[in-house]
Short mmCIF file of C-alpha atoms and ligand atoms in Angstrom, two decimals:
data_model
loop_
_atom_site.label_atom_id
_atom_site.label_comp_id
_atom_site.label_asym_id
_atom_site.label_seq_id
_atom_site.Cartn_x
_atom_site.Cartn_y
_atom_site.Cartn_z
CA MET A 9 -0.11 0.19 -0.29
CA ILE A 10 0.87 3.19 -0.23
CA LEU A 11 2.62 4.21 2.93
CA ASP A 12 4.97 1.01 1.59
CA ASP A 13 5.97 2.88 -1.29
CA ILE A 14 6.14 5.91 0.88
CA LEU A 15 9.13 4.56 3.57
CA LYS A 16 10.92 2.91 0.95
CA ILE A 17 11.33 6.53 -0.78
CA LEU A 18 11.85 8.12 2.21
CA LYS A 19 15.04 5.19 2.90
CA GLU A 20 16.74 5.83 -0.14
CA LYS A 21 17.55 9.38 1.84
CA SER A 22 18.19 10.70 -1.83
CA GLU A 23 19.51 14.22 -2.26
CA ASP A 24 16.42 15.12 -4.18
CA LYS A 25 14.32 18.29 -3.12
CA ALA A 26 10.98 16.76 -1.49
CA TYR A 27 9.32 20.18 -0.26
CA THR A 28 10.30 24.02 -1.12
CA ILE A 29 8.15 26.76 0.38
CA ASN A 30 9.11 30.12 0.97
CA ASN A 31 12.27 30.46 -1.18
CA GLU A 32 14.28 27.04 1.51
CA SER A 33 13.56 22.90 0.16
CA TYR A 34 14.35 20.02 2.04
CA SER A 35 15.25 16.79 0.79
CA TYR A 36 14.21 13.82 0.35
CA LYS A 37 16.97 12.49 3.08
CA GLN A 38 16.44 15.30 4.79
CA LEU A 39 12.52 14.11 5.25
CA TYR A 40 13.11 11.25 5.88
CA LYS A 41 15.00 12.12 9.20
CA PHE A 42 12.00 14.80 10.28
CA VAL A 43 9.68 12.05 10.03
CA CYS A 44 12.01 9.21 11.76
CA ASN A 45 12.74 11.35 14.86
CA ILE A 46 8.94 12.74 15.06
CA TYR A 47 7.32 8.92 13.97
CA HIS A 48 9.84 7.39 17.35
CA PHE A 49 8.28 10.92 19.64
CA LEU A 50 4.47 9.88 18.50
CA LEU A 51 5.32 6.08 20.30
CA LYS A 52 7.15 7.60 23.23
CA GLU A 53 4.02 10.22 23.78
CA ASN A 54 1.44 8.52 22.78
CA LYS A 55 0.72 5.10 23.16
CA GLU A 56 -2.99 4.79 23.20
CA LYS A 57 -2.41 5.47 19.84
CA ARG A 58 -5.36 8.67 20.01
CA PRO A 59 -6.21 11.38 17.03
CA ILE A 60 -3.54 13.96 16.72
CA ILE A 61 -4.39 17.44 15.60
CA VAL A 62 -1.42 19.10 13.44
CA TYR A 63 -2.35 22.89 13.79
CA GLY A 64 -0.31 25.69 11.19
CA HIS A 65 -0.18 26.44 8.08
CA LYS A 66 1.60 23.84 5.54
CA GLU A 67 4.64 24.42 7.38
CA MET A 68 7.77 21.19 6.68
CA TYR A 69 6.56 20.26 10.38
CA MET A 70 2.94 19.62 9.19
CA LYS A 71 3.83 17.49 6.22
CA ALA A 72 6.12 15.23 8.06
CA THR A 73 3.73 14.70 10.86
CA PHE A 74 0.66 13.86 8.63
CA ILE A 75 3.69 11.19 7.66
CA ALA A 76 5.06 10.07 10.68
CA CYS A 77 1.53 9.98 12.24
CA SER A 78 0.59 7.40 9.88
CA LEU A 79 3.01 5.32 9.67
CA ALA A 80 2.59 5.60 13.68
CA GLY A 81 -0.62 3.96 13.41
CA MET A 82 -1.85 7.44 14.58
CA THR A 83 -4.55 9.19 12.93
CA TYR A 84 -3.98 12.92 12.24
CA ILE A 85 -6.87 15.96 12.14
CA PRO A 86 -5.26 18.74 10.08
CA ILE A 87 -6.00 22.06 11.01
CA ASP A 88 -4.50 25.46 9.03
CA GLU A 89 -3.83 28.98 10.50
CA SER A 90 -6.88 31.05 9.00
CA ILE A 91 -8.94 28.97 11.29
CA PRO A 92 -10.53 31.18 14.36
CA ASN A 93 -10.27 29.83 17.92
CA GLN A 94 -13.03 29.77 18.55
CA ARG A 95 -13.59 27.22 15.57
CA VAL A 96 -10.67 24.88 16.61
CA GLU A 97 -11.93 24.25 20.33
CA GLN A 98 -14.83 23.51 18.15
CA ILE A 99 -13.00 20.86 16.78
CA ILE A 100 -10.53 19.92 19.82
CA LYS A 101 -13.56 19.29 21.71
CA GLN A 102 -15.07 16.53 18.93
CA VAL A 103 -11.67 15.18 18.33
CA ASN A 104 -10.33 15.00 21.93
CA PRO A 105 -6.82 14.68 20.66
CA SER A 106 -4.13 13.04 22.34
CA LEU A 107 -1.21 15.80 21.37
CA SER A 108 -1.77 18.86 19.03
CA ILE A 109 1.72 19.75 17.45
CA GLY A 110 2.53 22.92 15.95
CA LYS A 111 -0.23 24.27 19.40
CA ASP A 112 0.46 22.39 22.67
CA ILE A 113 3.95 21.12 20.78
CA SER A 114 4.74 24.28 20.00
CA LYS A 115 6.51 25.33 16.75
CA GLU A 116 10.00 25.72 17.97
CA GLU A 117 9.51 22.62 20.20
CA ILE A 118 8.36 20.04 16.53
CA TYR A 119 11.82 22.03 14.77
CA LYS A 120 13.78 20.49 17.26
CA ILE A 121 12.29 16.75 17.61
CA MET A 122 12.48 16.48 14.52
CA ASN A 123 16.04 18.29 14.41
CA LYS A 124 17.82 15.60 15.32
CA GLU A 125 20.89 14.41 13.49
CA ASP A 126 21.21 11.04 15.81
CA TYR A 127 17.80 9.28 14.80
CA SER A 128 16.84 6.07 14.95
CA GLU A 129 15.62 4.17 11.45
CA ILE A 130 11.64 3.09 10.89
CA ASN A 131 11.34 -0.15 10.75
CA ASN A 132 7.01 -1.01 11.59
CA ILE A 133 4.26 0.73 9.88
CA TYR A 134 2.25 0.22 12.18
CA LEU A 135 -1.22 1.87 10.10
CA LYS A 136 -4.06 -0.98 8.99
CA PRO A 137 -6.40 -1.07 6.31
CA ASN A 138 -9.36 -0.14 7.43
CA ASP A 139 -8.56 2.26 10.07
CA ILE A 140 -8.88 5.77 9.99
CA TYR A 141 -5.89 8.08 8.32
CA TYR A 142 -6.96 11.61 8.69
CA ILE A 143 -10.33 13.27 9.43
CA ILE A 144 -11.26 16.92 7.98
CA PHE A 145 -13.52 19.28 9.29
CA THR A 146 -15.42 20.62 6.71
CA SER A 147 -18.25 23.05 7.09
CA GLY A 148 -21.60 22.01 9.02
CA SER A 149 -25.13 23.13 8.27
CA THR A 150 -25.48 23.44 12.18
CA GLY A 151 -23.08 25.86 12.26
CA ILE A 152 -19.89 23.36 13.64
CA PRO A 153 -17.60 22.17 11.17
CA LYS A 154 -18.35 18.20 10.61
CA GLY A 155 -15.32 15.53 10.81
CA VAL A 156 -15.19 13.89 7.42
CA LYS A 157 -13.50 9.86 8.31
CA VAL A 158 -11.04 9.03 5.63
CA THR A 159 -9.35 5.53 6.05
CA TYR A 160 -6.22 4.22 4.90
CA LYS A 161 -8.28 2.27 2.69
CA ASN A 162 -10.21 5.08 1.56
CA LEU A 163 -6.35 6.84 0.51
CA ASP A 164 -4.47 4.39 -0.88
CA SER A 165 -7.55 3.45 -3.69
CA CYS A 166 -7.29 7.25 -4.25
CA ILE A 167 -3.68 7.82 -4.94
CA LYS A 168 -3.37 5.00 -6.87
CA TRP A 169 -5.55 6.16 -8.93
CA LEU A 170 -4.59 9.15 -9.62
CA LYS A 171 -0.89 7.82 -9.93
CA ASN A 172 -2.14 6.34 -13.21
CA ILE A 173 -4.17 9.33 -14.59
CA ILE A 174 -1.57 11.32 -14.01
CA LYS A 175 1.72 9.40 -14.45
CA ILE A 176 4.26 11.25 -12.93
CA ASP A 177 7.83 10.36 -11.35
CA LYS A 178 9.78 12.52 -9.97
CA GLU A 179 8.65 15.99 -11.25
CA VAL A 180 7.94 19.21 -9.52
CA ILE A 181 3.70 19.61 -8.57
CA ILE A 182 1.91 23.09 -7.50
CA ASN A 183 -0.31 23.50 -4.26
CA GLN A 184 -2.41 25.75 -3.84
CA ALA A 185 -5.32 24.21 -0.87
CA ASN A 186 -4.48 24.62 2.83
CA PHE A 187 -4.53 21.05 4.92
CA SER A 188 -7.47 21.93 5.87
CA PHE A 189 -8.78 20.79 2.49
CA ASP A 190 -9.51 17.49 1.11
CA LEU A 191 -8.00 19.25 -2.77
CA SER A 192 -4.32 19.23 -0.89
CA VAL A 193 -4.56 15.36 -0.24
CA ALA A 194 -4.08 14.88 -4.18
CA ASP A 195 -1.05 17.40 -3.54
CA LEU A 196 0.80 16.01 -0.75
CA TYR A 197 0.71 12.38 -1.07
CA LEU A 198 1.41 12.54 -5.58
CA SER A 199 4.12 13.59 -4.75
CA LEU A 200 5.19 11.70 -2.39
CA VAL A 201 4.62 8.26 -4.38
CA SER A 202 6.31 10.38 -7.50
CA GLN A 203 9.79 11.22 -5.72
CA SER A 204 8.62 14.75 -6.76
CA GLU A 205 8.69 18.34 -5.02
CA HIS A 206 5.71 18.93 -3.04
CA PHE A 207 6.39 22.90 -4.51
CA ILE A 208 3.90 25.10 -1.71
CA ILE A 209 1.88 28.43 -2.73
CA ASN A 210 1.77 30.11 1.52
CA ASN A 211 -1.34 32.24 2.09
CA ASP A 212 1.31 35.04 2.21
CA THR A 213 1.96 34.95 -0.99
CA MET A 214 -1.71 33.95 -2.34
CA LEU A 215 -2.34 37.94 -1.36
CA ASP A 216 -0.58 39.44 -3.56
CA PHE A 217 -0.33 38.62 -7.42
CA ASN A 218 3.37 40.05 -7.90
CA LYS A 219 4.75 36.81 -5.41
CA ILE A 220 2.55 34.38 -7.11
CA PHE A 221 3.78 34.96 -10.48
CA GLU A 222 7.46 34.93 -9.23
CA GLN A 223 6.58 31.66 -7.47
CA LEU A 224 5.67 30.02 -9.81
CA LYS A 225 8.21 30.52 -12.72
CA LYS A 226 10.77 29.88 -9.73
CA SER A 227 8.80 26.43 -9.27
CA ASN A 228 9.28 25.42 -12.75
CA ALA A 229 6.35 22.70 -11.85
CA ASN A 230 5.13 20.57 -14.28
CA ILE A 231 1.46 20.09 -12.56
CA MET A 232 -0.17 22.34 -10.53
CA VAL A 233 -3.67 20.82 -7.95
CA ALA A 234 -5.93 23.40 -8.38
CA THR A 235 -10.05 24.39 -7.83
CA PRO A 236 -11.18 26.90 -10.87
CA SER A 237 -11.40 29.51 -9.10
CA PHE A 238 -7.32 29.49 -8.66
CA ILE A 239 -6.67 29.36 -11.69
CA ASP A 240 -8.98 31.74 -13.30
CA LEU A 241 -7.21 34.39 -11.05
CA LEU A 242 -3.67 34.07 -12.47
CA LEU A 243 -5.77 33.83 -15.73
CA LEU A 244 -7.09 37.14 -15.35
CA ASP A 245 -3.45 38.32 -16.05
CA LYS A 246 -2.05 37.69 -19.36
CA SER A 247 1.42 36.25 -17.59
CA PHE A 248 -0.16 33.28 -16.73
CA ASN A 249 1.42 31.66 -20.01
CA LYS A 250 4.24 28.81 -21.17
CA GLU A 251 6.30 31.42 -21.06
CA LEU A 252 6.24 31.78 -17.29
CA MET A 253 6.04 27.71 -16.24
CA PRO A 254 7.62 26.52 -19.90
CA LYS A 255 7.41 22.61 -18.39
CA LEU A 256 4.05 22.83 -16.69
CA HIS A 257 2.04 19.89 -18.97
CA THR A 258 -1.06 18.93 -16.48
CA ILE A 259 -3.61 21.03 -13.90
CA LEU A 260 -5.47 18.62 -11.63
CA PHE A 261 -9.02 20.19 -11.75
CA CYS A 262 -11.11 19.73 -8.36
CA GLY A 263 -13.88 21.01 -5.80
CA GLU A 264 -16.49 23.15 -8.57
CA LYS A 265 -17.18 23.81 -11.50
CA LEU A 266 -15.10 24.19 -14.48
CA LEU A 267 -15.59 27.19 -16.94
CA LYS A 268 -15.44 26.48 -21.13
CA SER A 269 -13.53 30.33 -20.66
CA THR A 270 -11.39 28.74 -18.46
CA ILE A 271 -10.73 25.73 -20.99
CA SER A 272 -9.91 28.37 -23.94
CA LYS A 273 -8.12 30.73 -21.94
CA LEU A 274 -5.67 27.41 -20.66
CA TYR A 275 -5.20 26.07 -24.37
CA SER A 276 -4.88 29.42 -25.43
CA ARG A 277 -1.73 30.34 -22.96
CA PHE A 278 -0.48 26.79 -22.85
CA ASN A 279 -0.15 24.76 -26.23
CA ASN A 280 -0.59 21.01 -25.45
CA ILE A 281 -1.53 21.85 -21.57
CA LYS A 282 -3.32 18.27 -20.16
CA ILE A 283 -6.42 19.65 -18.60
CA ILE A 284 -7.75 16.92 -16.22
CA ASN A 285 -11.44 17.63 -14.62
CA SER A 286 -11.98 15.32 -11.52
CA TYR A 287 -15.08 15.34 -9.10
CA GLY A 288 -16.11 14.04 -5.55
CA PRO A 289 -16.34 15.45 -2.36
CA THR A 290 -14.72 15.47 0.55
CA GLU A 291 -16.95 11.84 2.09
CA CYS A 292 -15.33 10.29 -0.98
CA THR A 293 -11.62 10.84 -0.51
CA PHE A 294 -10.80 14.29 -2.72
CA ALA A 295 -12.41 12.65 -5.77
CA VAL A 296 -14.08 9.38 -7.68
CA THR A 297 -14.57 10.53 -11.44
CA SER A 298 -11.72 11.88 -13.37
CA TYR A 299 -11.70 13.27 -17.51
CA GLY A 300 -8.67 14.86 -19.87
CA ILE A 301 -10.77 17.42 -21.70
CA ASN A 302 -8.73 17.36 -25.56
CA ARG A 303 -10.35 19.58 -26.85
CA TYR A 304 -12.89 23.25 -26.87
CA ILE A 305 -15.75 22.69 -25.17
CA ASP A 306 -18.57 23.94 -27.63
CA ASN A 307 -21.07 26.47 -26.16
CA ASP A 308 -24.35 23.82 -26.33
CA GLU A 309 -22.02 20.80 -23.81
CA ASP A 310 -22.21 20.76 -20.79
CA ILE A 311 -17.97 19.50 -19.33
CA PRO A 312 -17.95 16.40 -18.17
CA VAL A 313 -17.00 15.25 -14.43
CA GLY A 314 -15.87 12.46 -15.38
CA ILE A 315 -15.74 8.77 -15.69
CA PRO A 316 -15.78 6.81 -12.50
CA LYS A 317 -12.79 5.29 -10.75
CA LYS A 318 -12.78 1.30 -11.25
CA ASP A 319 -14.08 0.60 -7.63
CA VAL A 320 -17.38 2.51 -7.80
CA LYS A 321 -20.49 3.20 -9.01
CA ILE A 322 -22.63 5.82 -9.52
CA TYR A 323 -25.54 6.18 -10.17
CA ILE A 324 -28.73 8.93 -10.00
CA ILE A 325 -31.52 8.47 -8.10
CA ASP A 326 -34.38 10.22 -7.03
CA GLU A 327 -36.17 11.10 -3.71
CA ASN A 328 -36.89 7.74 -3.60
CA LYS A 329 -34.08 6.22 -4.26
CA ASN A 330 -34.85 4.55 -7.57
CA LEU A 331 -32.48 4.37 -9.93
CA ILE A 332 -33.00 7.43 -12.71
CA GLU A 333 -32.16 6.24 -16.98
CA ASP A 334 -29.87 7.89 -19.01
CA GLU A 335 -29.36 11.41 -19.77
CA LYS A 336 -31.71 12.94 -16.88
CA ILE A 337 -31.42 14.49 -13.68
CA GLY A 338 -31.19 13.57 -10.55
CA GLU A 339 -29.34 12.87 -7.79
CA ILE A 340 -25.47 11.85 -7.45
CA LEU A 341 -25.18 8.86 -5.07
CA ILE A 342 -21.91 7.30 -4.78
CA THR A 343 -20.73 4.06 -3.81
CA GLY A 344 -17.26 1.47 -2.89
CA GLU A 345 -14.06 2.22 -1.75
CA SER A 346 -13.78 5.65 -1.85
CA VAL A 347 -16.24 6.23 -0.06
CA ALA A 348 -15.48 7.12 4.23
CA ASP A 349 -15.94 5.81 7.03
CA GLY A 350 -18.55 8.84 8.42
CA TYR A 351 -18.92 11.70 9.77
CA LEU A 352 -17.26 11.81 13.14
CA GLY A 353 -19.31 11.60 16.71
CA ASN A 354 -22.54 12.13 16.26
CA ILE A 355 -23.52 14.16 13.75
CA LYS A 356 -26.94 13.60 12.19
CA ASN A 357 -27.16 12.44 8.70
CA ASN A 358 -28.90 10.31 5.93
CA SER A 359 -26.20 10.98 3.52
CA PHE A 360 -24.28 7.38 4.48
CA ILE A 361 -26.16 4.64 3.42
CA GLN A 362 -25.92 1.03 2.23
CA TYR A 363 -26.95 0.93 -1.73
CA ASN A 364 -27.32 -2.13 -3.13
CA GLY A 365 -24.88 -4.27 -0.57
CA ALA A 366 -22.45 -1.09 -0.63
CA LYS A 367 -21.16 1.74 1.25
CA GLY A 368 -22.65 4.68 -0.03
CA TYR A 369 -23.19 8.64 -0.11
CA LEU A 370 -25.87 10.61 -1.36
CA THR A 371 -23.73 13.59 -2.25
CA GLY A 372 -26.74 16.23 -2.46
CA ASP A 373 -24.90 16.67 -6.55
CA LEU A 374 -27.51 16.94 -8.84
CA GLY A 375 -26.41 15.00 -11.90
CA TYR A 376 -26.87 13.37 -15.13
CA ILE A 377 -24.65 10.45 -16.89
CA LYS A 378 -24.70 10.45 -21.19
CA ASN A 379 -22.52 6.93 -22.28
CA GLY A 380 -21.38 6.20 -19.22
CA ILE A 381 -19.56 10.00 -18.18
CA LEU A 382 -20.80 11.80 -15.37
CA TYR A 383 -21.79 15.56 -15.55
CA TYR A 384 -22.53 18.01 -13.22
CA LYS A 385 -25.44 19.95 -12.86
CA GLU A 386 -25.68 21.70 -9.16
CA ARG A 387 -26.57 21.32 -5.48
CA LYS A 388 -29.32 20.31 -4.79
CA ASP A 389 -29.62 21.93 -1.47
CA LYS A 390 -27.71 25.26 0.37
CA GLN A 391 -24.01 24.17 -0.39
CA ILE A 392 -22.38 26.50 -2.10
CA LYS A 393 -18.72 27.04 -3.35
CA PHE A 394 -17.46 30.25 -3.47
CA LYS A 395 -13.77 30.62 -4.75
CA GLY A 396 -13.29 27.03 -4.82
CA TYR A 397 -14.19 26.69 -1.13
CA ARG A 398 -17.25 24.43 0.43
CA ILE A 399 -19.64 26.65 2.43
CA GLU A 400 -22.48 25.38 3.85
CA LEU A 401 -24.72 28.63 4.12
CA THR A 402 -26.71 27.88 7.52
CA ASP A 403 -23.47 27.18 9.17
CA ILE A 404 -23.19 31.10 8.21
CA GLU A 405 -26.43 31.83 9.15
CA LYS A 406 -25.90 29.77 12.52
CA ASN A 407 -23.22 31.77 13.49
CA ILE A 408 -24.63 34.71 13.23
CA GLN A 409 -27.80 33.86 14.80
CA LYS A 410 -25.44 33.78 17.59
CA LEU A 411 -24.11 37.36 18.36
CA ASN A 412 -26.58 38.15 21.32
CA TYR A 413 -28.43 41.72 19.53
CA ILE A 414 -29.61 39.93 16.05
CA ASP A 415 -32.87 38.87 15.87
CA LYS A 416 -32.76 37.35 12.16
CA VAL A 417 -30.49 36.98 10.13
CA ILE A 418 -30.62 35.61 6.06
CA VAL A 419 -27.53 34.35 3.63
CA LEU A 420 -27.93 33.94 0.19
CA ALA A 421 -26.06 34.04 -2.68
CA ASN A 422 -25.71 36.10 -5.11
CA LYS A 423 -24.75 33.68 -8.94
CA ASN A 424 -23.83 34.68 -12.53
CA LYS A 425 -25.16 33.76 -15.85
CA ASP A 426 -23.09 30.84 -15.31
CA ASN A 427 -23.80 29.66 -11.91
CA LYS A 428 -20.76 30.31 -9.70
CA VAL A 429 -21.20 32.44 -6.58
CA ILE A 430 -19.56 35.78 -6.85
CA ASN A 431 -20.71 37.08 -3.68
CA ILE A 432 -22.54 35.95 -0.70
CA VAL A 433 -24.40 37.85 1.80
CA ALA A 434 -26.39 37.89 5.14
CA PHE A 435 -29.52 40.09 5.45
CA VAL A 436 -29.96 40.52 9.01
CA ILE A 437 -32.43 41.77 11.40
CA LEU A 438 -31.02 43.60 13.73
CA LYS A 439 -33.29 43.74 17.91
CA GLU A 440 -34.71 46.78 18.81
CA ASN A 441 -32.63 49.70 20.95
CA ILE A 442 -29.39 47.97 18.92
CA SER A 443 -27.50 49.81 17.44
CA LYS A 444 -24.73 48.11 15.34
CA SER A 445 -22.45 48.71 12.07
CA GLU A 446 -22.22 46.49 9.31
CA LEU A 447 -18.85 46.43 9.79
CA GLU A 448 -18.93 45.96 13.70
CA ILE A 449 -21.38 42.57 12.79
CA LYS A 450 -18.19 41.47 10.71
CA TYR A 451 -15.52 42.04 13.34
CA ASP A 452 -17.50 40.52 16.15
CA LEU A 453 -18.06 37.00 13.21
CA LYS A 454 -14.45 36.59 11.79
CA LYS A 455 -14.37 35.57 15.66
CA GLU A 456 -16.76 32.37 14.91
CA ILE A 457 -15.85 31.80 11.48
CA PRO A 458 -13.33 31.46 8.91
CA GLU A 459 -12.06 34.97 6.37
CA TYR A 460 -13.37 33.10 3.24
CA MET A 461 -16.75 32.19 5.06
CA CYS A 462 -17.51 35.83 6.07
CA PRO A 463 -20.62 37.54 3.87
CA LYS A 464 -20.85 40.99 2.65
CA ILE A 465 -23.59 42.08 6.12
CA LYS A 466 -26.29 44.06 4.66
CA ILE A 467 -28.39 45.40 7.72
CA VAL A 468 -32.75 45.94 6.98
CA SER A 469 -35.71 46.38 8.30
CA SER A 470 -37.65 43.35 7.28
CA PHE A 471 -37.69 41.32 5.08
CA PRO A 472 -39.59 40.83 1.82
CA LEU A 473 -42.73 39.01 1.62
CA ASN A 474 -43.12 36.70 -1.78
CA LYS A 475 -47.63 35.15 -2.01
CA ASN A 476 -46.17 32.48 -0.41
CA GLY A 477 -45.89 34.57 3.06
CA LYS A 478 -41.86 33.54 2.75
CA CYS A 479 -39.21 35.05 2.70
CA ASP A 480 -38.49 36.65 -0.84
CA GLU A 481 -35.05 36.14 -1.93
CA LYS A 482 -34.97 36.87 -4.95
CA LYS A 483 -36.25 40.08 -4.18
CA LEU A 484 -33.73 40.89 -1.18
CA LEU A 485 -31.01 39.67 -3.12
CA GLU A 486 -32.50 41.99 -6.19
CA GLU A 487 -32.44 45.17 -3.10
CA PHE A 488 -28.59 43.71 -1.93
P1 AMP B 511 -15.03 19.02 -1.00
O1 AMP B 511 -15.24 18.42 0.25
O2 AMP B 511 -14.80 20.74 -0.60
O3 AMP B 511 -14.51 18.11 -2.39
O4 AMP B 511 -16.63 20.28 -2.10
C1 AMP B 511 -17.25 18.74 -2.58
C2 AMP B 511 -18.18 18.80 -3.93
O5 AMP B 511 -17.79 20.72 -4.72
C3 AMP B 511 -19.06 18.80 -4.43
O6 AMP B 511 -19.93 17.54 -4.26
C4 AMP B 511 -19.52 19.02 -5.95
O7 AMP B 511 -20.89 20.29 -5.20
C5 AMP B 511 -19.15 19.77 -5.95
N1 AMP B 511 -17.68 20.08 -6.48
C6 AMP B 511 -16.77 18.69 -6.66
N2 AMP B 511 -15.84 18.81 -8.00
C7 AMP B 511 -16.47 19.30 -8.68
C8 AMP B 511 -16.37 19.63 -10.34
N3 AMP B 511 -15.80 19.40 -10.82
N4 AMP B 511 -17.61 20.17 -10.76
C9 AMP B 511 -18.46 20.48 -10.65
N5 AMP B 511 -18.49 20.57 -8.82
C10 AMP B 511 -17.46 19.62 -8.17
#
């Protein structure tokens, strides 16, 4: 399984670059030392093998700790520093971890531990196929993040499938996503199993266009794992082209609708680029379908999200879970090896189900199948993708409602003609005799939810009603 392959590569102790961040590179030889030191530290400190929180922002110790945890038979939970403390506390409460690396064990301490020169080798891999490899927390409709438990078998199947599609060996892969999002799982592990360099774009760089372009040039990267939103952002600048990244040959997309305009711009800037669209939720371990797009897509055609990997089945079903015929739209149900072990704790959900004797996940996505290829249409609920991030609008609502001066709130997403979210707006009614500005509300909200989830705030005195006496959401948005 992949941990055997990873350990074998690490034990070669090659001087090839394994990880580059902030213009500093670490070799596979160094990575092996880091992993060995952390592995032995964890085995000593966490005898019960309880879950480990790994907190930070893409630092080298994070990736080294992920590998060490897995080899030592411990589940890890990645948490990015951009997540506000209140939300981190909600996660810690649910996980009850043994240790938080980067928090209880400070960054300085973990660096000291992992840099010890006289280290012992690793001779045992403790993780079993059905053990939980990692838990990734995602936006929950209750206002509290929910943890998706992904097994070693799930991840093993995903990475082997991806490696077969992309066929990489000792190349350079760009990372865009924070490690607390499952998009990063693809570049984290593809880089390891192919002995490639994992080239990190961190949050600071992300905030500055010049820095991003400088880093992309320096990377000499061959492969990018990205959301369409990120690539659209880069495409705004004409210099995102073959001259900037002469060796770029593949972009693996996942996470949201890929647009025709993105594809045609990419073809005009990078001839021969391989564009792979992939689809899947965190609950099904990164992705379950993929499609190599090798031509311009006609205006009246939908963009395929792809053909399922061999060990999963995709069904399109109606409300009674009956199969719907080909080319008709219904809910996408995924069964098979990629379906995760469920949510952490006692979260009420009807999404993980048994179907035809197999483990299944009801995605809440609407789509259809034509000639064996899956097409995505839209969501059937209030979950959205904004700038590539998965957000439950009710998660935002619940957190605004918690502010003690709010009477009522409705959170809505403004979409353009491509059905892409352009902004999120929270319409709020304040309690009587309260005077608060929109800025003050935003300030309070930022303590509860991450920046990327924070909507524009609009204070209103009442909600307009439609004929049925319900809030007229369309009118609210029009008036905004
Ligand atoms: P996440 O758990 O963050 O990966 O988000 C999963 C959701 O993103 C899916 O349920 C879809 O709604 C959406 N999604 C993922 N990949 C695609 C894609 N290729 N095209 C359209 N939507 C996608």
